[in-house]
mmCIF file with all atom_site columns, C-alpha atoms in Angstrom:
data_model
loop_
_atom_site.group_PDB
_atom_site.id
_atom_site.type_symbol
_atom_site.label_atom_id
_atom_site.label_alt_id
_atom_site.label_comp_id
_atom_site.label_asym_id
_atom_site.label_entity_id
_atom_site.label_seq_id
_atom_site.pdbx_PDB_ins_code
_atom_site.Cartn_x
_atom_site.Cartn_y
_atom_site.Cartn_z
_atom_site.occupancy
_atom_site.B_iso_or_equiv
_atom_site.pdbx_formal_charge
_atom_site.auth_seq_id
_atom_site.auth_comp_id
_atom_site.auth_asym_id
_atom_site.auth_atom_id
_atom_site.pdbx_PDB_model_num
ATOM 1   C CA . MET Z 1 1   ? 2.330  51.595  207.953 1.00 56.00 ? 10  MET Z CA 1
ATOM 2   C CA . THR Z 1 2   ? 3.130  53.447  204.772 1.00 61.00 ? 11  THR Z CA 1
ATOM 3   C CA . VAL Z 1 3   ? 5.281  56.595  204.887 1.00 58.00 ? 12  VAL Z CA 1
ATOM 4   C CA . PRO Z 1 4   ? 3.684  59.505  202.796 1.00 60.00 ? 13  PRO Z CA 1
ATOM 5   C CA . HIS Z 1 5   ? 6.893  59.790  199.747 1.00 58.00 ? 14  HIS Z CA 1
ATOM 6   C CA . GLN Z 1 6   ? 8.762  63.415  200.216 1.00 59.00 ? 15  GLN Z CA 1
ATOM 7   C CA . SER Z 1 7   ? 9.532  64.810  196.869 1.00 61.00 ? 16  SER Z CA 1
ATOM 8   C CA . THR Z 1 8   ? 13.328 66.167  196.724 1.00 61.00 ? 17  THR Z CA 1
ATOM 9   C CA . PRO Z 1 9   ? 13.620 70.151  197.827 1.00 59.00 ? 18  PRO Z CA 1
ATOM 10  C CA . PRO Z 1 10  ? 14.394 72.171  194.615 1.00 59.00 ? 19  PRO Z CA 1
ATOM 11  C CA . ARG Z 1 11  ? 18.567 72.235  193.733 1.00 59.00 ? 20  ARG Z CA 1
ATOM 12  C CA . ALA Z 1 12  ? 20.174 75.687  195.478 1.00 55.00 ? 21  ALA Z CA 1
ATOM 13  C CA . PRO Z 1 13  ? 21.517 77.949  192.391 1.00 56.00 ? 22  PRO Z CA 1
ATOM 14  C CA . GLN Z 1 14  ? 24.686 76.884  194.049 1.00 57.00 ? 23  GLN Z CA 1
ATOM 15  C CA . ASP Z 1 15  ? 24.250 73.421  193.690 1.00 56.00 ? 24  ASP Z CA 1
ATOM 16  C CA . LYS Z 1 16  ? 23.980 73.934  189.841 1.00 58.00 ? 25  LYS Z CA 1
ATOM 17  C CA . LEU Z 1 17  ? 26.078 71.220  187.695 1.00 58.00 ? 26  LEU Z CA 1
ATOM 18  C CA . PRO Z 1 18  ? 29.063 72.545  186.571 1.00 64.00 ? 27  PRO Z CA 1
ATOM 19  C CA . GLU Z 1 19  ? 29.605 73.708  182.960 1.00 63.00 ? 28  GLU Z CA 1
ATOM 20  C CA . ASP Z 1 20  ? 31.367 71.332  180.964 1.00 72.00 ? 29  ASP Z CA 1
ATOM 21  C CA . ARG Z 1 21  ? 34.343 72.580  178.343 1.00 74.00 ? 30  ARG Z CA 1
ATOM 22  C CA . ARG Z 1 22  ? 32.312 72.185  175.262 1.00 77.00 ? 31  ARG Z CA 1
ATOM 23  C CA . HIS Z 1 23  ? 29.512 73.953  176.439 1.00 77.00 ? 32  HIS Z CA 1
ATOM 24  C CA . MET Z 1 24  ? 31.518 76.718  177.703 1.00 79.00 ? 33  MET Z CA 1
ATOM 25  C CA . ILE Z 1 25  ? 33.665 77.136  174.364 1.00 82.00 ? 34  ILE Z CA 1
ATOM 26  C CA . ARG Z 1 26  ? 30.320 76.944  172.517 1.00 81.00 ? 35  ARG Z CA 1
ATOM 27  C CA . ARG Z 1 27  ? 28.994 79.906  174.629 1.00 81.00 ? 36  ARG Z CA 1
ATOM 28  C CA . ARG Z 1 28  ? 31.845 82.040  174.274 1.00 83.00 ? 37  ARG Z CA 1
ATOM 29  C CA . TRP Z 1 29  ? 32.288 81.386  170.494 1.00 85.00 ? 38  TRP Z CA 1
ATOM 30  C CA . LEU Z 1 30  ? 28.746 82.592  169.824 1.00 86.00 ? 39  LEU Z CA 1
ATOM 31  C CA . THR Z 1 31  ? 28.994 85.495  172.048 1.00 88.00 ? 40  THR Z CA 1
ATOM 32  C CA . ALA Z 1 32  ? 32.310 86.650  170.296 1.00 85.00 ? 41  ALA Z CA 1
ATOM 33  C CA . VAL Z 1 33  ? 30.132 85.956  166.874 1.00 85.00 ? 42  VAL Z CA 1
ATOM 34  C CA . ILE Z 1 34  ? 26.973 88.087  168.169 1.00 88.00 ? 43  ILE Z CA 1
ATOM 35  C CA . ILE Z 1 35  ? 29.854 90.939  169.396 1.00 88.00 ? 44  ILE Z CA 1
ATOM 36  C CA . VAL Z 1 36  ? 31.481 91.032  165.875 1.00 83.00 ? 45  VAL Z CA 1
ATOM 37  C CA . LEU Z 1 37  ? 28.219 90.776  164.033 1.00 83.00 ? 46  LEU Z CA 1
ATOM 38  C CA . LEU Z 1 38  ? 26.814 94.051  166.326 1.00 85.00 ? 47  LEU Z CA 1
ATOM 39  C CA . VAL Z 1 39  ? 29.614 96.371  166.056 1.00 83.00 ? 48  VAL Z CA 1
ATOM 40  C CA . GLY Z 1 40  ? 31.513 94.931  162.551 1.00 79.00 ? 49  GLY Z CA 1
ATOM 41  C CA . ILE Z 1 41  ? 28.304 95.288  160.151 1.00 81.00 ? 50  ILE Z CA 1
ATOM 42  C CA . PRO Z 1 42  ? 27.919 98.877  161.252 1.00 80.00 ? 51  PRO Z CA 1
ATOM 43  C CA . ALA Z 1 43  ? 31.534 99.908  161.504 1.00 76.00 ? 52  ALA Z CA 1
ATOM 44  C CA . GLY Z 1 44  ? 31.595 98.178  157.948 1.00 77.00 ? 53  GLY Z CA 1
ATOM 45  C CA . TYR Z 1 45  ? 28.909 100.529 156.339 1.00 74.00 ? 54  TYR Z CA 1
ATOM 46  C CA . LEU Z 1 46  ? 30.421 103.586 158.174 1.00 78.00 ? 55  LEU Z CA 1
ATOM 47  C CA . VAL Z 1 47  ? 33.715 102.763 156.430 1.00 75.00 ? 56  VAL Z CA 1
ATOM 48  C CA . ILE Z 1 48  ? 32.106 102.230 152.946 1.00 81.00 ? 57  ILE Z CA 1
ATOM 49  C CA . SER Z 1 49  ? 29.961 105.196 153.142 1.00 72.00 ? 58  SER Z CA 1
ATOM 50  C CA . ALA Z 1 50  ? 32.957 107.669 154.142 1.00 68.00 ? 59  ALA Z CA 1
ATOM 51  C CA . GLY Z 1 51  ? 34.951 106.066 151.183 1.00 69.00 ? 60  GLY Z CA 1
ATOM 52  C CA . GLN Z 1 52  ? 32.068 106.577 148.606 1.00 69.00 ? 61  GLN Z CA 1
ATOM 53  C CA . SER Z 1 53  ? 31.703 110.236 149.943 1.00 57.00 ? 62  SER Z CA 1
ATOM 54  C CA . ARG Z 1 54  ? 35.699 110.960 150.059 1.00 61.00 ? 63  ARG Z CA 1
ATOM 55  C CA . ASP Z 1 55  ? 35.534 109.513 146.412 1.00 58.00 ? 64  ASP Z CA 1
ATOM 56  C CA . SER Z 1 56  ? 32.918 111.832 145.727 1.00 55.00 ? 65  SER Z CA 1
ATOM 57  C CA . GLY Z 1 57  ? 34.661 114.651 146.896 1.00 48.00 ? 66  GLY Z CA 1
ATOM 58  C CA . ARG Z 1 58  ? 37.541 113.877 145.250 1.00 52.00 ? 67  ARG Z CA 1
ATOM 59  C CA . ASP Z 1 59  ? 35.728 113.961 141.800 1.00 57.00 ? 68  ASP Z CA 1
ATOM 60  C CA . LYS Z 1 60  ? 33.891 116.740 142.432 1.00 52.00 ? 69  LYS Z CA 1
ATOM 61  C CA . GLU Z 1 61  ? 37.129 118.389 143.491 1.00 48.00 ? 70  GLU Z CA 1
ATOM 62  C CA . ARG Z 1 62  ? 38.699 117.243 140.372 1.00 52.00 ? 71  ARG Z CA 1
ATOM 63  C CA . GLU Z 1 63  ? 36.291 118.833 138.267 1.00 53.00 ? 72  GLU Z CA 1
ATOM 64  C CA . SER Z 1 64  ? 36.008 122.101 139.904 1.00 48.00 ? 73  SER Z CA 1
ATOM 65  C CA . SER Z 1 65  ? 39.908 122.638 139.696 1.00 47.00 ? 74  SER Z CA 1
ATOM 66  C CA . ALA Z 1 66  ? 39.638 121.993 135.860 1.00 51.00 ? 75  ALA Z CA 1
ATOM 67  C CA . ALA Z 1 67  ? 41.683 124.742 133.752 1.00 55.00 ? 76  ALA Z CA 1
ATOM 68  C CA . GLY Z 1 68  ? 39.274 126.683 132.156 1.00 71.00 ? 77  GLY Z CA 1
ATOM 69  C CA . LEU Z 1 69  ? 35.840 125.421 130.188 1.00 86.00 ? 78  LEU Z CA 1
ATOM 70  C CA . GLN Z 1 70  ? 35.635 121.098 130.041 1.00 91.00 ? 79  GLN Z CA 1
ATOM 71  C CA . ALA Z 1 71  ? 35.385 120.203 126.333 1.00 93.00 ? 80  ALA Z CA 1
ATOM 72  C CA . ASN Z 1 72  ? 32.272 118.131 126.955 1.00 92.00 ? 81  ASN Z CA 1
ATOM 73  C CA . ARG Z 1 73  ? 28.571 118.146 127.520 1.00 94.00 ? 82  ARG Z CA 1
ATOM 74  C CA . PRO Z 1 74  ? 27.652 118.715 131.024 1.00 94.00 ? 83  PRO Z CA 1
ATOM 75  C CA . SER Z 1 75  ? 25.402 115.898 132.440 1.00 94.00 ? 84  SER Z CA 1
ATOM 76  C CA . GLN Z 1 76  ? 21.574 115.868 131.869 1.00 95.00 ? 85  GLN Z CA 1
ATOM 77  C CA . MET Z 1 77  ? 21.436 116.427 135.997 1.00 95.00 ? 86  MET Z CA 1
ATOM 78  C CA . LYS Z 1 78  ? 23.218 119.916 135.361 1.00 95.00 ? 87  LYS Z CA 1
ATOM 79  C CA . ARG Z 1 79  ? 21.324 120.751 132.638 1.00 96.00 ? 88  ARG Z CA 1
ATOM 80  C CA . ARG Z 1 80  ? 18.286 120.263 134.691 1.00 96.00 ? 89  ARG Z CA 1
ATOM 81  C CA . VAL Z 1 81  ? 19.423 121.848 137.782 1.00 95.00 ? 90  VAL Z CA 1
ATOM 82  C CA . PHE Z 1 82  ? 20.722 124.901 136.007 1.00 97.00 ? 91  PHE Z CA 1
ATOM 83  C CA . GLU Z 1 83  ? 17.781 125.194 133.125 1.00 96.00 ? 92  GLU Z CA 1
ATOM 84  C CA . VAL Z 1 84  ? 20.410 124.876 130.211 1.00 97.00 ? 93  VAL Z CA 1
ATOM 85  C CA . PRO Z 1 85  ? 18.976 123.283 127.772 1.00 96.00 ? 94  PRO Z CA 1
ATOM 86  C CA . ILE Z 1 86  ? 21.644 122.898 124.991 1.00 96.00 ? 95  ILE Z CA 1
ATOM 87  C CA . PRO Z 1 87  ? 19.665 121.884 121.645 1.00 95.00 ? 96  PRO Z CA 1
ATOM 88  C CA . ALA Z 1 88  ? 20.337 118.770 119.717 1.00 92.00 ? 97  ALA Z CA 1
ATOM 89  C CA . GLY Z 1 89  ? 23.003 118.549 117.343 1.00 93.00 ? 98  GLY Z CA 1
ATOM 90  C CA . ALA Z 1 90  ? 25.095 121.372 119.021 1.00 97.00 ? 99  ALA Z CA 1
ATOM 91  C CA . TRP Z 1 91  ? 28.616 121.344 118.825 1.00 97.00 ? 100 TRP Z CA 1
ATOM 92  C CA . ASP Z 1 92  ? 31.867 122.621 120.229 1.00 96.00 ? 101 ASP Z CA 1
ATOM 93  C CA . VAL Z 1 93  ? 30.240 122.467 123.359 1.00 97.00 ? 102 VAL Z CA 1
ATOM 94  C CA . ALA Z 1 94  ? 32.375 123.077 127.025 1.00 96.00 ? 103 ALA Z CA 1
ATOM 95  C CA . TYR Z 1 95  ? 31.455 123.902 130.169 1.00 96.00 ? 104 TYR Z CA 1
ATOM 96  C CA . TYR Z 1 96  ? 32.266 124.790 133.681 1.00 95.00 ? 105 TYR Z CA 1
ATOM 97  C CA . GLU Z 1 97  ? 31.005 124.264 137.096 1.00 94.00 ? 106 GLU Z CA 1
ATOM 98  C CA . THR Z 1 98  ? 31.535 126.695 140.451 1.00 93.00 ? 107 THR Z CA 1
ATOM 99  C CA . SER Z 1 99  ? 30.112 125.930 143.355 1.00 89.00 ? 108 SER Z CA 1
ATOM 100 C CA . ASN Z 1 100 ? 30.398 127.475 147.145 1.00 87.00 ? 109 ASN Z CA 1
ATOM 101 C CA . TRP Z 1 101 ? 28.070 128.213 150.267 1.00 86.00 ? 110 TRP Z CA 1
ATOM 102 C CA . LYS Z 1 102 ? 26.427 131.135 148.507 1.00 89.00 ? 111 LYS Z CA 1
ATOM 103 C CA . THR Z 1 103 ? 25.740 130.428 144.446 1.00 92.00 ? 112 THR Z CA 1
ATOM 104 C CA . SER Z 1 104 ? 26.634 127.728 142.186 1.00 94.00 ? 113 SER Z CA 1
ATOM 105 C CA . ARG Z 1 105 ? 27.168 128.829 138.327 1.00 95.00 ? 114 ARG Z CA 1
ATOM 106 C CA . LEU Z 1 106 ? 27.174 127.012 134.875 1.00 96.00 ? 115 LEU Z CA 1
ATOM 107 C CA . TYR Z 1 107 ? 29.246 128.118 132.004 1.00 97.00 ? 116 TYR Z CA 1
ATOM 108 C CA . VAL Z 1 108 ? 28.333 126.931 128.866 1.00 97.00 ? 117 VAL Z CA 1
ATOM 109 C CA . GLN Z 1 109 ? 29.197 127.588 125.429 1.00 97.00 ? 118 GLN Z CA 1
ATOM 110 C CA . PHE Z 1 110 ? 27.928 125.778 122.078 1.00 97.00 ? 119 PHE Z CA 1
ATOM 111 C CA . THR Z 1 111 ? 27.537 126.484 118.395 1.00 97.00 ? 120 THR Z CA 1
ATOM 112 C CA . THR Z 1 112 ? 24.185 125.910 116.872 1.00 97.00 ? 121 THR Z CA 1
ATOM 113 C CA . THR Z 1 113 ? 22.122 126.193 114.079 1.00 97.00 ? 122 THR Z CA 1
ATOM 114 C CA . ALA Z 1 114 ? 19.368 129.306 113.806 1.00 97.00 ? 123 ALA Z CA 1
ATOM 115 C CA . THR Z 1 115 ? 16.747 126.611 114.407 1.00 97.00 ? 124 THR Z CA 1
ATOM 116 C CA . GLY Z 1 116 ? 18.738 124.846 117.668 1.00 97.00 ? 125 GLY Z CA 1
ATOM 117 C CA . LEU Z 1 117 ? 18.941 128.951 118.527 1.00 97.00 ? 126 LEU Z CA 1
ATOM 118 C CA . ASP Z 1 118 ? 15.625 129.410 118.701 1.00 97.00 ? 127 ASP Z CA 1
ATOM 119 C CA . ALA Z 1 119 ? 14.884 126.306 120.181 1.00 97.00 ? 128 ALA Z CA 1
ATOM 120 C CA . PHE Z 1 120 ? 17.319 127.098 123.148 1.00 97.00 ? 129 PHE Z CA 1
ATOM 121 C CA . LEU Z 1 121 ? 15.800 130.270 123.594 1.00 97.00 ? 130 LEU Z CA 1
ATOM 122 C CA . ALA Z 1 122 ? 12.269 128.836 123.898 1.00 97.00 ? 131 ALA Z CA 1
ATOM 123 C CA . GLU Z 1 123 ? 13.400 126.066 126.267 1.00 96.00 ? 132 GLU Z CA 1
ATOM 124 C CA . SER Z 1 124 ? 14.855 128.491 128.575 1.00 96.00 ? 133 SER Z CA 1
ATOM 125 C CA . GLY Z 1 125 ? 11.693 130.819 129.118 1.00 95.00 ? 134 GLY Z CA 1
ATOM 126 C CA . THR Z 1 126 ? 13.048 133.495 126.686 1.00 96.00 ? 135 THR Z CA 1
ATOM 127 C CA . SER Z 1 127 ? 13.085 134.233 122.765 1.00 96.00 ? 136 SER Z CA 1
ATOM 128 C CA . ARG Z 1 128 ? 14.980 135.713 119.849 1.00 96.00 ? 137 ARG Z CA 1
ATOM 129 C CA . ALA Z 1 129 ? 12.893 138.629 120.082 1.00 96.00 ? 138 ALA Z CA 1
ATOM 130 C CA . GLN Z 1 130 ? 14.126 139.778 123.880 1.00 96.00 ? 139 GLN Z CA 1
ATOM 131 C CA . LEU Z 1 131 ? 17.731 139.448 122.635 1.00 96.00 ? 140 LEU Z CA 1
ATOM 132 C CA . VAL Z 1 132 ? 19.142 143.102 122.781 1.00 96.00 ? 141 VAL Z CA 1
ATOM 133 C CA . PRO Z 1 133 ? 21.413 143.902 120.009 1.00 94.00 ? 142 PRO Z CA 1
ATOM 134 C CA . GLY Z 1 134 ? 25.186 145.071 120.626 1.00 91.00 ? 143 GLY Z CA 1
ATOM 135 C CA . HIS Z 1 135 ? 24.097 143.602 124.548 1.00 92.00 ? 144 HIS Z CA 1
ATOM 136 C CA . VAL Z 1 136 ? 26.781 141.298 126.160 1.00 94.00 ? 145 VAL Z CA 1
ATOM 137 C CA . THR Z 1 137 ? 25.160 140.062 129.096 1.00 95.00 ? 146 THR Z CA 1
ATOM 138 C CA . VAL Z 1 138 ? 27.665 138.204 130.843 1.00 95.00 ? 147 VAL Z CA 1
ATOM 139 C CA . SER Z 1 139 ? 29.631 139.806 133.425 1.00 94.00 ? 148 SER Z CA 1
ATOM 140 C CA . GLU Z 1 140 ? 33.167 140.759 133.474 1.00 93.00 ? 149 GLU Z CA 1
ATOM 141 C CA . ARG Z 1 141 ? 33.862 138.447 136.464 1.00 93.00 ? 150 ARG Z CA 1
ATOM 142 C CA . ASP Z 1 142 ? 31.982 135.460 134.918 1.00 94.00 ? 151 ASP Z CA 1
ATOM 143 C CA . ALA Z 1 143 ? 33.777 136.063 131.518 1.00 94.00 ? 152 ALA Z CA 1
ATOM 144 C CA . ASP Z 1 144 ? 37.302 136.264 133.235 1.00 92.00 ? 153 ASP Z CA 1
ATOM 145 C CA . ILE Z 1 145 ? 36.197 132.900 135.529 1.00 92.00 ? 154 ILE Z CA 1
ATOM 146 C CA . ALA Z 1 146 ? 35.166 131.452 132.280 1.00 92.00 ? 155 ALA Z CA 1
ATOM 147 C CA . ASP Z 1 147 ? 38.019 132.657 130.129 1.00 91.00 ? 156 ASP Z CA 1
ATOM 148 C CA . TRP Z 1 148 ? 35.981 134.568 127.638 1.00 92.00 ? 157 TRP Z CA 1
ATOM 149 C CA . THR Z 1 149 ? 37.039 137.893 126.401 1.00 79.00 ? 158 THR Z CA 1
ATOM 150 C CA . PHE Z 1 150 ? 34.546 140.330 125.394 1.00 76.00 ? 159 PHE Z CA 1
ATOM 151 C CA . ASP Z 1 151 ? 36.636 143.268 124.156 1.00 63.00 ? 160 ASP Z CA 1
ATOM 152 C CA . ASP Z 1 152 ? 34.841 146.772 123.449 1.00 49.00 ? 161 ASP Z CA 1
ATOM 153 C CA . GLY Z 1 153 ? 33.699 147.338 119.940 1.00 37.00 ? 162 GLY Z CA 1
ATOM 154 C CA . PRO Z 1 154 ? 31.224 148.885 117.798 1.00 33.00 ? 163 PRO Z CA 1
ATOM 155 C CA . THR Z 1 155 ? 28.744 146.184 118.762 1.00 34.00 ? 164 THR Z CA 1
ATOM 156 C CA . GLY Z 1 156 ? 29.921 144.686 121.969 1.00 36.00 ? 165 GLY Z CA 1
ATOM 157 C CA . GLY Z 1 157 ? 33.282 143.321 120.814 1.00 37.00 ? 166 GLY Z CA 1
ATOM 158 C CA . THR Z 1 158 ? 35.003 140.202 119.828 1.00 38.00 ? 167 THR Z CA 1
ATOM 159 C CA . ALA Z 1 159 ? 34.563 137.103 122.138 1.00 40.00 ? 168 ALA Z CA 1
ATOM 160 C CA . THR Z 1 160 ? 37.290 134.506 122.103 1.00 41.00 ? 169 THR Z CA 1
ATOM 161 C CA . PRO Z 1 161 ? 36.626 131.053 123.344 1.00 41.00 ? 170 PRO Z CA 1
ATOM 162 C CA . PRO Z 1 162 ? 39.149 129.048 125.165 1.00 38.00 ? 171 PRO Z CA 1
ATOM 163 C CA . THR Z 1 163 ? 40.660 126.405 124.025 1.00 38.00 ? 172 THR Z CA 1
ATOM 164 C CA . GLY Z 1 164 ? 39.919 122.679 124.349 1.00 38.00 ? 173 GLY Z CA 1
ATOM 165 C CA . GLY Z 1 165 ? 36.901 122.320 121.402 1.00 40.00 ? 174 GLY Z CA 1
ATOM 166 C CA . ALA Z 1 166 ? 36.034 125.718 121.443 1.00 40.00 ? 175 ALA Z CA 1
ATOM 167 C CA . ALA Z 1 167 ? 34.556 127.454 117.693 1.00 38.00 ? 176 ALA Z CA 1
ATOM 168 C CA . THR Z 1 168 ? 37.278 129.706 116.283 1.00 36.00 ? 177 THR Z CA 1
ATOM 169 C CA . PRO Z 1 169 ? 35.753 133.101 116.701 1.00 36.00 ? 178 PRO Z CA 1
ATOM 170 C CA . ALA Z 1 170 ? 35.049 135.395 114.168 1.00 35.00 ? 179 ALA Z CA 1
ATOM 171 C CA . THR Z 1 171 ? 38.352 137.535 112.333 1.00 34.00 ? 180 THR Z CA 1
ATOM 172 C CA . ALA Z 1 172 ? 37.893 140.550 111.061 1.00 34.00 ? 181 ALA Z CA 1
ATOM 173 C CA . GLY Z 1 173 ? 38.317 141.053 107.142 1.00 35.00 ? 182 GLY Z CA 1
ATOM 174 C CA . THR Z 1 174 ? 37.269 137.013 106.831 1.00 33.00 ? 183 THR Z CA 1
ATOM 175 C CA . SER Z 1 175 ? 34.785 136.764 103.988 1.00 34.00 ? 184 SER Z CA 1
ATOM 176 C CA . ALA Z 1 176 ? 35.059 132.911 103.914 1.00 35.00 ? 185 ALA Z CA 1
ATOM 177 C CA . PRO Z 1 177 ? 31.435 131.433 104.436 1.00 34.00 ? 186 PRO Z CA 1
ATOM 178 C CA . ALA Z 1 178 ? 31.191 128.947 107.458 1.00 34.00 ? 187 ALA Z CA 1
ATOM 179 C CA . THR Z 1 179 ? 31.608 125.434 107.087 1.00 33.00 ? 188 THR Z CA 1
ATOM 180 C CA . VAL Z 1 180 ? 30.056 122.683 109.268 1.00 35.00 ? 189 VAL Z CA 1
ATOM 181 C CA . GLY Z 1 181 ? 31.240 118.721 109.587 1.00 34.00 ? 190 GLY Z CA 1
ATOM 182 C CA . PRO Z 1 182 ? 31.353 116.313 111.689 1.00 34.00 ? 191 PRO Z CA 1
ATOM 183 C CA . SER Z 1 183 ? 34.804 116.177 112.977 1.00 34.00 ? 192 SER Z CA 1
ATOM 184 C CA . THR Z 1 184 ? 35.480 120.046 111.662 1.00 33.00 ? 193 THR Z CA 1
ATOM 185 C CA . GLY Z 1 185 ? 32.906 121.726 113.368 1.00 35.00 ? 194 GLY Z CA 1
ATOM 186 C CA . ALA Z 1 186 ? 32.066 125.081 112.362 1.00 35.00 ? 195 ALA Z CA 1
ATOM 187 C CA . THR Z 1 187 ? 33.986 127.896 111.009 1.00 36.00 ? 196 THR Z CA 1
ATOM 188 C CA . GLU Z 1 188 ? 32.238 131.078 111.686 1.00 38.00 ? 197 GLU Z CA 1
ATOM 189 C CA . ALA Z 1 189 ? 32.011 133.706 109.004 1.00 38.00 ? 198 ALA Z CA 1
ATOM 190 C CA . SER Z 1 190 ? 33.074 137.636 108.941 1.00 40.00 ? 199 SER Z CA 1
ATOM 191 C CA . GLY Z 1 191 ? 30.986 139.994 110.876 1.00 49.00 ? 200 GLY Z CA 1
ATOM 192 C CA . GLY Z 1 192 ? 30.623 141.830 107.847 1.00 47.00 ? 201 GLY Z CA 1
ATOM 193 C CA . ALA Z 1 193 ? 32.621 144.899 105.838 1.00 44.00 ? 202 ALA Z CA 1
ATOM 194 C CA . SER Z 1 194 ? 33.419 146.521 109.307 1.00 57.00 ? 203 SER Z CA 1
ATOM 195 C CA . GLY Z 1 195 ? 34.604 143.489 110.632 1.00 69.00 ? 204 GLY Z CA 1
ATOM 196 C CA . ALA Z 1 196 ? 32.859 143.963 113.819 1.00 85.00 ? 205 ALA Z CA 1
ATOM 197 C CA . THR Z 1 197 ? 30.976 140.718 116.008 1.00 87.00 ? 206 THR Z CA 1
ATOM 198 C CA . VAL Z 1 198 ? 27.402 141.114 116.144 1.00 90.00 ? 207 VAL Z CA 1
ATOM 199 C CA . TRP Z 1 199 ? 26.352 140.593 119.741 1.00 93.00 ? 208 TRP Z CA 1
ATOM 200 C CA . ALA Z 1 200 ? 22.890 140.178 121.265 1.00 94.00 ? 209 ALA Z CA 1
ATOM 201 C CA . GLY Z 1 201 ? 22.254 138.965 124.828 1.00 95.00 ? 210 GLY Z CA 1
ATOM 202 C CA . THR Z 1 202 ? 19.377 138.752 127.016 1.00 97.00 ? 211 THR Z CA 1
ATOM 203 C CA . THR Z 1 203 ? 18.790 137.667 131.038 1.00 97.00 ? 212 THR Z CA 1
ATOM 204 C CA . VAL Z 1 204 ? 16.229 134.778 131.607 1.00 97.00 ? 213 VAL Z CA 1
ATOM 205 C CA . THR Z 1 205 ? 15.287 135.876 135.894 1.00 96.00 ? 214 THR Z CA 1
ATOM 206 C CA . ARG Z 1 206 ? 13.022 133.567 137.080 1.00 95.00 ? 215 ARG Z CA 1
ATOM 207 C CA . GLU Z 1 207 ? 11.761 133.069 140.363 1.00 93.00 ? 216 GLU Z CA 1
ATOM 208 C CA . GLU Z 1 208 ? 13.699 131.447 143.265 1.00 89.00 ? 217 GLU Z CA 1
ATOM 209 C CA . PRO Z 1 209 ? 14.959 128.953 144.086 1.00 90.00 ? 218 PRO Z CA 1
ATOM 210 C CA . ARG Z 1 210 ? 15.198 128.340 139.969 1.00 94.00 ? 219 ARG Z CA 1
ATOM 211 C CA . PRO Z 1 211 ? 18.170 130.196 138.679 1.00 96.00 ? 220 PRO Z CA 1
ATOM 212 C CA . ASP Z 1 212 ? 18.494 132.879 136.502 1.00 97.00 ? 221 ASP Z CA 1
ATOM 213 C CA . THR Z 1 213 ? 20.592 132.697 132.988 1.00 97.00 ? 222 THR Z CA 1
ATOM 214 C CA . ASP Z 1 214 ? 22.700 135.483 131.329 1.00 97.00 ? 223 ASP Z CA 1
ATOM 215 C CA . ILE Z 1 215 ? 22.442 134.578 127.568 1.00 97.00 ? 224 ILE Z CA 1
ATOM 216 C CA . THR Z 1 216 ? 24.842 136.159 124.964 1.00 96.00 ? 225 THR Z CA 1
ATOM 217 C CA . VAL Z 1 217 ? 24.727 135.253 121.540 1.00 95.00 ? 226 VAL Z CA 1
ATOM 218 C CA . ASP Z 1 218 ? 27.749 135.785 118.532 1.00 94.00 ? 227 ASP Z CA 1
ATOM 219 C CA . LEU Z 1 219 ? 25.298 136.188 115.489 1.00 94.00 ? 228 LEU Z CA 1
ATOM 220 C CA . THR Z 1 220 ? 28.074 137.260 113.356 1.00 92.00 ? 229 THR Z CA 1
ATOM 221 C CA . ASP Z 1 221 ? 27.414 134.302 111.232 1.00 95.00 ? 230 ASP Z CA 1
ATOM 222 C CA . PRO Z 1 222 ? 23.019 134.257 111.428 1.00 95.00 ? 231 PRO Z CA 1
ATOM 223 C CA . ALA Z 1 223 ? 23.214 130.545 110.331 1.00 97.00 ? 232 ALA Z CA 1
ATOM 224 C CA . PHE Z 1 224 ? 25.365 129.087 112.970 1.00 97.00 ? 233 PHE Z CA 1
ATOM 225 C CA . PRO Z 1 225 ? 24.791 131.430 116.117 1.00 97.00 ? 234 PRO Z CA 1
ATOM 226 C CA . ARG Z 1 226 ? 27.265 131.243 118.972 1.00 95.00 ? 235 ARG Z CA 1
ATOM 227 C CA . VAL Z 1 227 ? 25.796 130.728 122.589 1.00 97.00 ? 236 VAL Z CA 1
ATOM 228 C CA . TYR Z 1 228 ? 27.641 131.923 125.817 1.00 97.00 ? 237 TYR Z CA 1
ATOM 229 C CA . ALA Z 1 229 ? 25.237 131.210 128.636 1.00 97.00 ? 238 ALA Z CA 1
ATOM 230 C CA . VAL Z 1 230 ? 25.705 131.620 132.516 1.00 97.00 ? 239 VAL Z CA 1
ATOM 231 C CA . SER Z 1 231 ? 23.678 130.071 134.883 1.00 97.00 ? 240 SER Z CA 1
ATOM 232 C CA . THR Z 1 232 ? 23.570 131.180 138.701 1.00 96.00 ? 241 THR Z CA 1
ATOM 233 C CA . THR Z 1 233 ? 21.584 129.117 141.348 1.00 94.00 ? 242 THR Z CA 1
ATOM 234 C CA . SER Z 1 234 ? 21.587 129.807 145.474 1.00 87.00 ? 243 SER Z CA 1
ATOM 235 C CA . PRO Z 1 235 ? 21.293 126.684 146.955 1.00 72.00 ? 244 PRO Z CA 1
#
């Protein structure tokens, strides 16, 4: 008589074979690697991001804390944001930027040709016809920040640009013609027999959030006008 074969009952969990040492070490190593990847990679990104943000903040702080205007062209991005189109070929260019939670301002000065002035005014949304003779549109506060001095005079006074690449201002009683060169820049001519600087200014008002721009031009030498512009925007 044949006895039916009975299958072996399943092994209880507690009857599992003990884990050998090699398998245990491998399992722990894999667990450690996974933990490092899950924690380390995001932490690394945070550290890198914080470092980049800190460096960017230091660069901006260093730029903003510079004394007076910087003898350089503002970046293309700044010119686009503040809508200050410096004409090609302009020289003695300098700029300064201030920024806070409420407003940001870009101060720009440069010397150009009569054609360059017309191009600048057109790209700014105005024209030479809008320049009011004898009118200085840059406020005393902005002039003080940019280290510009507009003294009182028959036509608005005399502007003294800051050092660091700025053009030599007009001098009363001077009759020497203006000269232009790649390294010497321009020497502005006199303001006529009276010695007064010839000023003209206008303000370009744009729809928010676009900036407004105060433009004051030294037209003492019409062939080589000197432009002072302050563009203000509210973030």
